[in-house]
Short mmCIF file of N, CA and C in Angstrom, two decimals:
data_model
loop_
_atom_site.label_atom_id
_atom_site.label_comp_id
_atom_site.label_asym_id
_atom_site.label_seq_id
_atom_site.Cartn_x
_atom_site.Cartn_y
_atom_site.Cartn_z
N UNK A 1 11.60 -74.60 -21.88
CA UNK A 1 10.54 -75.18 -22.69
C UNK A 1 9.49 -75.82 -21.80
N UNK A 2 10.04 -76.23 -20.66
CA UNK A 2 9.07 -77.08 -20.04
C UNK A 2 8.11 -76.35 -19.26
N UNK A 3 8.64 -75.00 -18.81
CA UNK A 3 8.18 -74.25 -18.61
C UNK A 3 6.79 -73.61 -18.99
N UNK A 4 7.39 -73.46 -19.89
CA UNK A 4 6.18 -72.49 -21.29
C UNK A 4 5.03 -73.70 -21.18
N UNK A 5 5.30 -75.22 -21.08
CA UNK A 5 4.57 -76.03 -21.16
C UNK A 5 3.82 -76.18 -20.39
N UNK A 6 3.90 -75.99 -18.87
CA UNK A 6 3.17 -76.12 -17.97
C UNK A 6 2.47 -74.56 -17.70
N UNK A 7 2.73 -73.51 -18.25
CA UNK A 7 2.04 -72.53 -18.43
C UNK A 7 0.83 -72.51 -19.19
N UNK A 8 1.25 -72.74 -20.11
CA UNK A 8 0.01 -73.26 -21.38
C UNK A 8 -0.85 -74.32 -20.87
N UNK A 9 -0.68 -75.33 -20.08
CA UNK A 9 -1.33 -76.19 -19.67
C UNK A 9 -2.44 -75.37 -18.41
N UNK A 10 -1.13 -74.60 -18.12
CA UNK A 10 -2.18 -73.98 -16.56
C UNK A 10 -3.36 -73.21 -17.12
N UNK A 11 -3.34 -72.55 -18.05
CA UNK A 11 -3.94 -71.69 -18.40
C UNK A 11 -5.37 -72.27 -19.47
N UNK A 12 -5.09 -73.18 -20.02
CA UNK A 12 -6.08 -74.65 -21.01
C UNK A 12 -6.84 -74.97 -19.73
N UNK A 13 -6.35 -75.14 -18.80
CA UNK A 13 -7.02 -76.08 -17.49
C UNK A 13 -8.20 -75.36 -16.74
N UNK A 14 -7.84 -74.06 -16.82
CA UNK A 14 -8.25 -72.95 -15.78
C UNK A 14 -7.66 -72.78 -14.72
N UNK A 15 -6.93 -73.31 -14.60
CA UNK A 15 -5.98 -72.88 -13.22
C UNK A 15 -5.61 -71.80 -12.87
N UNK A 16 -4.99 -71.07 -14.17
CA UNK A 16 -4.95 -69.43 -13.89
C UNK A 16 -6.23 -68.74 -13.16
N UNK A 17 -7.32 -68.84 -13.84
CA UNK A 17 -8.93 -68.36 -13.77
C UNK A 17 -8.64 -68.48 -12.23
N UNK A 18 -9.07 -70.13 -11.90
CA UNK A 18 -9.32 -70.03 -10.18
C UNK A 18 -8.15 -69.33 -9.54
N UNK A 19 -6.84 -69.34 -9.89
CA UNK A 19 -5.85 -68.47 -9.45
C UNK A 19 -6.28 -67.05 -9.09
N UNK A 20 -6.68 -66.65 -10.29
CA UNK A 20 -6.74 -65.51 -10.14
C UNK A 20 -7.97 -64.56 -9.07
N UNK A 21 -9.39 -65.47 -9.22
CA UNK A 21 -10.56 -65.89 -8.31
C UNK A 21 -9.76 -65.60 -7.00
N UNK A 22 -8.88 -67.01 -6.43
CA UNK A 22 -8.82 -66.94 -5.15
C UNK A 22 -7.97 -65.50 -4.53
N UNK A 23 -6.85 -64.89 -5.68
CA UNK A 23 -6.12 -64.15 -5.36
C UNK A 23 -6.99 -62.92 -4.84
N UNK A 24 -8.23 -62.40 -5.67
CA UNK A 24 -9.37 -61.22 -5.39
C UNK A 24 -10.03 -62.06 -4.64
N UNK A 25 -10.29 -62.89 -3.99
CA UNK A 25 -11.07 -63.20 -2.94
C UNK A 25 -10.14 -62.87 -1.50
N UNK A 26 -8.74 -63.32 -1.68
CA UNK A 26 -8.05 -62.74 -0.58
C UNK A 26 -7.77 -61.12 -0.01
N UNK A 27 -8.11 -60.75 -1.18
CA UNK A 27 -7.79 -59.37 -1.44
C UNK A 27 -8.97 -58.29 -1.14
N UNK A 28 -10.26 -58.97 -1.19
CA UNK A 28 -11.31 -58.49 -0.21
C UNK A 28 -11.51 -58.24 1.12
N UNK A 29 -10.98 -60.24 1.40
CA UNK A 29 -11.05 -60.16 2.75
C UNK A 29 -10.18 -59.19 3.45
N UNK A 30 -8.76 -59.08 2.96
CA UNK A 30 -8.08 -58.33 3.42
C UNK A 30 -8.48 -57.40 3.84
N UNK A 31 -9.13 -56.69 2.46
CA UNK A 31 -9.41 -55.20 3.50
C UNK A 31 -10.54 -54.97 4.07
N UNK A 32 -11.35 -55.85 3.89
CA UNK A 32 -12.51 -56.17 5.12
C UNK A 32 -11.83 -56.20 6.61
N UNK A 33 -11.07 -57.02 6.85
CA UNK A 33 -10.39 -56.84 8.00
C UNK A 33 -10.11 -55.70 8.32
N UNK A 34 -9.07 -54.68 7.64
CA UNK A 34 -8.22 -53.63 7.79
C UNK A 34 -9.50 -52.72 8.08
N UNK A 35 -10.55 -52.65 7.53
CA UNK A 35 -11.46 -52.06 7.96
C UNK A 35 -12.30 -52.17 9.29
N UNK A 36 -12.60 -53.52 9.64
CA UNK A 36 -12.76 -53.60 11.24
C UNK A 36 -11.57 -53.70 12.15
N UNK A 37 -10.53 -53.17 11.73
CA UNK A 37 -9.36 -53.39 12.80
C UNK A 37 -9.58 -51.40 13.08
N UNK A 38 -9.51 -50.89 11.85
CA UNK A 38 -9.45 -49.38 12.30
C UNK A 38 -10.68 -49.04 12.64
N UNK A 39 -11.76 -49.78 12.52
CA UNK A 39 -13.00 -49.00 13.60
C UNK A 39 -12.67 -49.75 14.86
N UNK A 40 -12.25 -50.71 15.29
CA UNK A 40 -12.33 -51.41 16.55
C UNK A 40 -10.73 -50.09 17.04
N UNK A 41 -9.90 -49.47 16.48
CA UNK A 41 -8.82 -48.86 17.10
C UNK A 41 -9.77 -47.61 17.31
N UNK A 42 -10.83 -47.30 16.63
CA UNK A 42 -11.26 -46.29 16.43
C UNK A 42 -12.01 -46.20 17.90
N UNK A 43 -12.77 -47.31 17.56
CA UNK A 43 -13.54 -47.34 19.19
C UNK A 43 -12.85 -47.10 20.67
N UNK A 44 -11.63 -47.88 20.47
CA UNK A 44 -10.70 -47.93 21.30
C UNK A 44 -10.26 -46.77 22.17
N UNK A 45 -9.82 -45.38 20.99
CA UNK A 45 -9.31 -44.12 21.18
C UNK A 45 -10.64 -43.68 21.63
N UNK A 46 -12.04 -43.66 21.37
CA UNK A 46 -12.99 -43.13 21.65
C UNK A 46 -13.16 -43.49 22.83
N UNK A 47 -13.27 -44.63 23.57
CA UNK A 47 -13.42 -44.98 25.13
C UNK A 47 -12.43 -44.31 25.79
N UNK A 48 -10.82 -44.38 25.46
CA UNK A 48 -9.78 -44.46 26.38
C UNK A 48 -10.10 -42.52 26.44
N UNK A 49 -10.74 -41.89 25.74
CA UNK A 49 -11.08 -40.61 25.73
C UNK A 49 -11.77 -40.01 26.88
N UNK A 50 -13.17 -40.80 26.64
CA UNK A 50 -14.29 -40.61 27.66
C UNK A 50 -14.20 -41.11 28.69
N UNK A 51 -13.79 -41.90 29.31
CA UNK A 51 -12.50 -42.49 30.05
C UNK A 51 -11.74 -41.33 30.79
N UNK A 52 -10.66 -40.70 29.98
CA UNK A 52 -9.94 -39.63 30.25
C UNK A 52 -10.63 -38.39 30.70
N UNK A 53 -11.96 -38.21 29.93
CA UNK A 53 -13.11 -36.93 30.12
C UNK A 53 -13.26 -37.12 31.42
N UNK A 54 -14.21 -38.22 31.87
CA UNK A 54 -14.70 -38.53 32.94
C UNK A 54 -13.40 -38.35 34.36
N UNK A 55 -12.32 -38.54 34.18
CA UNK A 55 -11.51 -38.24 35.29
C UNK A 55 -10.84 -37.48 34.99
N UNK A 56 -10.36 -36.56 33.91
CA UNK A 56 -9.85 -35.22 34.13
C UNK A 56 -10.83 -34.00 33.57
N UNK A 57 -11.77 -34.42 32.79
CA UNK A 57 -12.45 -33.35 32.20
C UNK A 57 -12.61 -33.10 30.86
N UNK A 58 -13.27 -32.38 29.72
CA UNK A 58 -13.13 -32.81 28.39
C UNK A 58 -12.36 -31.97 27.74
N UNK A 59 -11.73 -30.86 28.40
CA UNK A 59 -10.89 -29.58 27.94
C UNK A 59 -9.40 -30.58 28.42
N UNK A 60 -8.85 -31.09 29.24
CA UNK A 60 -7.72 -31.65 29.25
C UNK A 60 -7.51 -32.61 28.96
N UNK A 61 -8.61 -33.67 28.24
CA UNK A 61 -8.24 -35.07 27.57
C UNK A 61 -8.39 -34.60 26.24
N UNK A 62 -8.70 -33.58 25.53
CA UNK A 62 -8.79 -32.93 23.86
C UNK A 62 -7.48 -32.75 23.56
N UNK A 63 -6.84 -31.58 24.80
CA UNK A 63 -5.96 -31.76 24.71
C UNK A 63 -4.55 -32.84 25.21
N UNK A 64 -4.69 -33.39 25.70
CA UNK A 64 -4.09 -34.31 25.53
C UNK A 64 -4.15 -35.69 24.23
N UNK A 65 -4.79 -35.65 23.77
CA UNK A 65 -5.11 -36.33 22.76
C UNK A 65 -4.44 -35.53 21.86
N UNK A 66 -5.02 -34.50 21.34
CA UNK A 66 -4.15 -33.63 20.69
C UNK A 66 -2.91 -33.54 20.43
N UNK A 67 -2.23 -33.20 21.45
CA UNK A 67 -1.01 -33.34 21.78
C UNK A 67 -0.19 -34.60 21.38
N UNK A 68 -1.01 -35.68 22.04
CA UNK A 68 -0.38 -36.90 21.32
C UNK A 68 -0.52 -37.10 20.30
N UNK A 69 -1.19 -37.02 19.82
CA UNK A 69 -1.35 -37.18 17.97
C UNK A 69 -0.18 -36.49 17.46
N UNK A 70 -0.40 -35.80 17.52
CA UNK A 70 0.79 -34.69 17.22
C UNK A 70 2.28 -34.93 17.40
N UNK A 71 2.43 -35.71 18.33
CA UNK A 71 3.48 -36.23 18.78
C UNK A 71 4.06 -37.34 18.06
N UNK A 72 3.18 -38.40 18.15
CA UNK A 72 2.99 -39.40 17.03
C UNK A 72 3.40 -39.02 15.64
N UNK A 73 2.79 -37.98 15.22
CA UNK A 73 2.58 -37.80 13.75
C UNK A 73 4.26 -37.15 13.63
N UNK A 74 4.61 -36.63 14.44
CA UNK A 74 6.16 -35.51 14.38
C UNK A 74 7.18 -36.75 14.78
N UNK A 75 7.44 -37.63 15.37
CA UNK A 75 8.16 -38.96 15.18
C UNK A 75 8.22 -39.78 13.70
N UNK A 76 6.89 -39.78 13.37
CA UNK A 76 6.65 -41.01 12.15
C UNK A 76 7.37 -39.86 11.15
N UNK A 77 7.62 -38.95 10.60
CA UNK A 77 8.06 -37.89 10.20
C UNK A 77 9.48 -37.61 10.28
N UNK A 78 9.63 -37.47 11.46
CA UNK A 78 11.29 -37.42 11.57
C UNK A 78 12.11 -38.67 11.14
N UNK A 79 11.27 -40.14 11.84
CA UNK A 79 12.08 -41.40 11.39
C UNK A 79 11.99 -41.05 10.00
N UNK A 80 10.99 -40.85 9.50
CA UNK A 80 11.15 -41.15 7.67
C UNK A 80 12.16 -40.54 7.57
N UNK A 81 12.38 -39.18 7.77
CA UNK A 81 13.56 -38.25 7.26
C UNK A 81 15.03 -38.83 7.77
N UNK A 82 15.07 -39.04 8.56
CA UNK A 82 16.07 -39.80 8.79
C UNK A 82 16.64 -41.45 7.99
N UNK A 83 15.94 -41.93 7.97
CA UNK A 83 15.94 -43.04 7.28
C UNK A 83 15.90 -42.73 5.21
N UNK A 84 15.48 -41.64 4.90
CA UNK A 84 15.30 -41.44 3.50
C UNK A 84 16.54 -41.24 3.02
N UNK A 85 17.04 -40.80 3.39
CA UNK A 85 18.85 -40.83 2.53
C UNK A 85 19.59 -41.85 3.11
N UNK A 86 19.28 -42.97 3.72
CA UNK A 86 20.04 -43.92 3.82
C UNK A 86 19.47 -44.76 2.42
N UNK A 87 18.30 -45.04 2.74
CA UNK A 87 17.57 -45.76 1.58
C UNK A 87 17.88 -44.88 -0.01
N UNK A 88 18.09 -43.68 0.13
CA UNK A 88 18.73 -43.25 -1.66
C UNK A 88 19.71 -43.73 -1.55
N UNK A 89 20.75 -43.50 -0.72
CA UNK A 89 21.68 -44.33 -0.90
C UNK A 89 21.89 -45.57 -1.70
N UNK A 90 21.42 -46.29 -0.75
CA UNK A 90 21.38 -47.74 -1.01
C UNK A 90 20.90 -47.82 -2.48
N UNK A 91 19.87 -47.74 -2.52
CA UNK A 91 19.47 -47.58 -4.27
C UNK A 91 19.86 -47.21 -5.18
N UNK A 92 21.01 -45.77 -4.91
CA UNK A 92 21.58 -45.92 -5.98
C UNK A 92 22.65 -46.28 -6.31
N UNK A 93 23.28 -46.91 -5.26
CA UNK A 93 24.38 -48.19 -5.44
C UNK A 93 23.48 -49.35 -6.01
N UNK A 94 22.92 -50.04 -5.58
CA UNK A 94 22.24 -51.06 -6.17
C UNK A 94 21.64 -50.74 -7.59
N UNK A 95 21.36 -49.74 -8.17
CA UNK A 95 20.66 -49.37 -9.62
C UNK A 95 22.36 -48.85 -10.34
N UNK A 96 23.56 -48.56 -9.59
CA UNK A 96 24.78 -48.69 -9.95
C UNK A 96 25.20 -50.14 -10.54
N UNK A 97 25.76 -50.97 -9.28
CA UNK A 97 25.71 -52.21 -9.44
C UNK A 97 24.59 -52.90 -10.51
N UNK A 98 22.86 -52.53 -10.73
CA UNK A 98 22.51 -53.60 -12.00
C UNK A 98 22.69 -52.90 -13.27
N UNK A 99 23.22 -51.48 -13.33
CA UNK A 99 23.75 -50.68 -14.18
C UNK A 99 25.12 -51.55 -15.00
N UNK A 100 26.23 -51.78 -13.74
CA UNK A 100 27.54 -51.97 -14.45
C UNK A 100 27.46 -53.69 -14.72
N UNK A 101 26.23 -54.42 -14.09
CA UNK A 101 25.84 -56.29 -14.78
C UNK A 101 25.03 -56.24 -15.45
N UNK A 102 24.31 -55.37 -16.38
CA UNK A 102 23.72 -54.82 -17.92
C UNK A 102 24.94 -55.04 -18.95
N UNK A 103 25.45 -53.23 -18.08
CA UNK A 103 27.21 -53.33 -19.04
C UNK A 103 28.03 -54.77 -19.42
N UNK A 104 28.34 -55.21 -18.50
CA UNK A 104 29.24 -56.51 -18.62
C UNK A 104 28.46 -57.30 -19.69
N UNK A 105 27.22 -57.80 -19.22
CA UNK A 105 26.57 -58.51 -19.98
C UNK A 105 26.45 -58.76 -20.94
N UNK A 106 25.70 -57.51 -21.49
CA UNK A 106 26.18 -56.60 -22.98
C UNK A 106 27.18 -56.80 -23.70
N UNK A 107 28.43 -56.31 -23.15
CA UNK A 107 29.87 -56.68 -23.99
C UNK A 107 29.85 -57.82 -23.82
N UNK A 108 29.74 -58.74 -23.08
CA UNK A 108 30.01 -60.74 -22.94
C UNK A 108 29.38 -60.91 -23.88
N UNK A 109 28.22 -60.83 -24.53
CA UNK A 109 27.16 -60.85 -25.40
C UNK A 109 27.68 -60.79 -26.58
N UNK A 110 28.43 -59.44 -27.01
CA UNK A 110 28.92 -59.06 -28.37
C UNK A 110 29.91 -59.33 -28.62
N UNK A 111 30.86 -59.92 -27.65
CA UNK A 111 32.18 -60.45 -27.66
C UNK A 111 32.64 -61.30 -28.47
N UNK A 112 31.39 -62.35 -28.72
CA UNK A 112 32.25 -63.48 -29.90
C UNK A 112 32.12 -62.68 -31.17
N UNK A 113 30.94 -61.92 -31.09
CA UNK A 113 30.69 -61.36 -32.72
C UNK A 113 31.54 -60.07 -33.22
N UNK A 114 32.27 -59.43 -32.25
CA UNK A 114 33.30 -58.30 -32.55
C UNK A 114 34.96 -59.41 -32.73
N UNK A 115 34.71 -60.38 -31.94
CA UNK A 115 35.99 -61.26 -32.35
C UNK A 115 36.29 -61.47 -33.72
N UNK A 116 34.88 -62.40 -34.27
CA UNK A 116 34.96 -62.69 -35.55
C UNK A 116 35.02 -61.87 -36.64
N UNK A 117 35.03 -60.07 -36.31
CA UNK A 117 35.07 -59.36 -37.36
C UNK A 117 36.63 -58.74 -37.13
N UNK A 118 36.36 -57.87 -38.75
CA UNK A 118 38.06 -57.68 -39.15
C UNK A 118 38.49 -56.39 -38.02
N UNK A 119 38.40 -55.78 -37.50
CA UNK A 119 39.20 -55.21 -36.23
C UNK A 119 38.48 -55.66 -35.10
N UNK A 120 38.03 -56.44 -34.60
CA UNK A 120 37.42 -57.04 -33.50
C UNK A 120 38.58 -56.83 -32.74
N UNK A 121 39.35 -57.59 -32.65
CA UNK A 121 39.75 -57.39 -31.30
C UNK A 121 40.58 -56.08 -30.49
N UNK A 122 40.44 -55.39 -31.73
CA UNK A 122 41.16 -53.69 -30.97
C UNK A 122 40.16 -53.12 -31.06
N UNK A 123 38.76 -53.55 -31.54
CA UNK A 123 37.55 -52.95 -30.69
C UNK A 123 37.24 -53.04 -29.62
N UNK A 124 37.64 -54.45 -29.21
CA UNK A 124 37.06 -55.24 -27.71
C UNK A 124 38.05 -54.36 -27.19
N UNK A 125 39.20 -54.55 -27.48
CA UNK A 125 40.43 -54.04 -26.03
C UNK A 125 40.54 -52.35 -25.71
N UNK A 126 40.42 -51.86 -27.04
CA UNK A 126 40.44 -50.46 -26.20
C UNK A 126 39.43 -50.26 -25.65
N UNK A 127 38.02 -50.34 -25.45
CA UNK A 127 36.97 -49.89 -24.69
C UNK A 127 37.55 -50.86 -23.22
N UNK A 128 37.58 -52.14 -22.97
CA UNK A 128 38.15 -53.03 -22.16
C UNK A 128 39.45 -51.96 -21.27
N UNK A 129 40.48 -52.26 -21.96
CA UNK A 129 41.03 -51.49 -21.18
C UNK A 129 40.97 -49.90 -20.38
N UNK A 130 39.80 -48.94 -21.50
CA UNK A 130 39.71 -47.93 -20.55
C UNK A 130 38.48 -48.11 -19.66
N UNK A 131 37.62 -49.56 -19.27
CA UNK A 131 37.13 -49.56 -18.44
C UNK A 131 37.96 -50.08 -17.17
N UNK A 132 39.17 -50.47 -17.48
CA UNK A 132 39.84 -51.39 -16.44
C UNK A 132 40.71 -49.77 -15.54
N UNK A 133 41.43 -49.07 -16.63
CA UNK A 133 42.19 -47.89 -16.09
C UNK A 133 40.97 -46.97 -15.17
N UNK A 134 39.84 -46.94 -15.99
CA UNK A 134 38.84 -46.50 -15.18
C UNK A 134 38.01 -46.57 -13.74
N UNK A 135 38.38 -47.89 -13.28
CA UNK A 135 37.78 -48.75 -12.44
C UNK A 135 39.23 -48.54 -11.47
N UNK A 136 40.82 -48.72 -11.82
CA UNK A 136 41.46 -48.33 -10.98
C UNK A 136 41.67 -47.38 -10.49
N UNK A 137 41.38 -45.91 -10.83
CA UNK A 137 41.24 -44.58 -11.00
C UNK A 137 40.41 -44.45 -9.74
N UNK A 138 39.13 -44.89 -10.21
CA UNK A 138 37.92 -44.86 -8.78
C UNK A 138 38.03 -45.85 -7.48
N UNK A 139 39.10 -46.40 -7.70
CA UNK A 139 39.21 -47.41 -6.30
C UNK A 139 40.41 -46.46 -5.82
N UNK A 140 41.27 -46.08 -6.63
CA UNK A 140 42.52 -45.26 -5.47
C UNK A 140 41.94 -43.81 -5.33
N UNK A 141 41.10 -43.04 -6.08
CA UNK A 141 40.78 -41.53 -5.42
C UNK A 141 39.96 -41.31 -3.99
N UNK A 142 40.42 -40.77 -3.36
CA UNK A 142 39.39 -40.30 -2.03
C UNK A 142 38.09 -40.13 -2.72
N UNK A 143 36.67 -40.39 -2.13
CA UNK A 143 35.41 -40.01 -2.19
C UNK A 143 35.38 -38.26 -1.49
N UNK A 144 34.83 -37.38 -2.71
CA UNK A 144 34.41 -36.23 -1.50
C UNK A 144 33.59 -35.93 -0.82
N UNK A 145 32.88 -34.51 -0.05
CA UNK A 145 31.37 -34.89 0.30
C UNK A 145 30.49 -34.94 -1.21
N UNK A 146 31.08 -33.68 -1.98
CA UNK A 146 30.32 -33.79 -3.56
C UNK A 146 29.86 -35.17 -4.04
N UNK A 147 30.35 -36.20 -3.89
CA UNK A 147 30.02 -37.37 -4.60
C UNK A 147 28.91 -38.26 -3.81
N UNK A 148 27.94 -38.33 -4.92
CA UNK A 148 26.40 -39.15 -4.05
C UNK A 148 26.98 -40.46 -3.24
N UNK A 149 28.33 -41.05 -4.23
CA UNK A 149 28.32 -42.63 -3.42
C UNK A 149 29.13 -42.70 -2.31
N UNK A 150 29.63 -41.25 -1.53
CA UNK A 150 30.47 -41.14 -0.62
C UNK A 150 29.36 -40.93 0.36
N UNK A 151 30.06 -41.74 1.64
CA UNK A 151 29.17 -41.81 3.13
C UNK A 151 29.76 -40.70 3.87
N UNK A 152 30.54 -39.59 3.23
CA UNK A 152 31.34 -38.50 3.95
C UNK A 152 30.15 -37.50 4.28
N UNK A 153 30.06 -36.66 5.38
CA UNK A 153 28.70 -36.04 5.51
C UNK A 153 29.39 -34.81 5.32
N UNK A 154 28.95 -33.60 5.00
CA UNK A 154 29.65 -32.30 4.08
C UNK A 154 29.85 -31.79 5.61
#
């Protein structure tokens, strides 16, 4: 409640307003910056070039530039790929896990109100118990490679 109260207040006051003001004022500058940081890198690669022209020539600093780019670009590429099925992973254990604290929740939720009715409680227990037989089932079977939440590599 007190909450909601000081919301409503923020918002009567203008506080949100300038909130919101300063938040797009940061958000300019930002990329005002990001924009003179990549022409100043820009400049950067352009000297360290002519630079390179001037003591090897402009046919072997193209390519070399080239080359590195390329190089660059085939790393940033591979890390992703490498790193992308660790991260599904992870996610879909974690979207598992807020999957099965929905579930729980849910039944904790409806629990007093299936109590108080006339088969309540052999409603609650048989679903209850075949989540419990269920849950022991998947802790004693081996994981195969088939299964997404197994770290087994095929």
């Amino acid at each position: 409640m007190g909450t909601l109260v000081s919301l409503i207040s923020a918002l009567a006051s203008g506080e949100a307003m300038a909130a919101l003001q300063r938040t797009r004022t940061t958000a300019i500058l930002y990329g005002l910056a990001g924009i003179f940081a990549l022409s100043g890198v820009g400049f950067l690669v352009g000297a360290a070039y002519i630079w390179l022209a001037a003591r090897y020539g402009a046919l072997a600093a193209s390519l070399g530039f080239g080359i590195g780019f390329l190089v660059i670009a085939g790393l940033i590429l591979a890390i992703h790929k490498l790193t992308a099925g660790r991260r599904a992973r992870r996610q879909a254990r974690r979207r598992k896990a807020d999957m099965t604290a929905v579930g729980v929740t849910a039944a904790l939720a409806l629990l007093p109100a299936l109590a108080k009715s006339k088969g309540g409680l052999g409603a609650v227990l048989a679903p209850a118990l075949a989540l419990v037989a269920y849950a022991i089932y998947r802790e004693n079977v081996k994981p195969g490679p088939e299964d997404p939440d197994s770290d087994v590599k095929p």
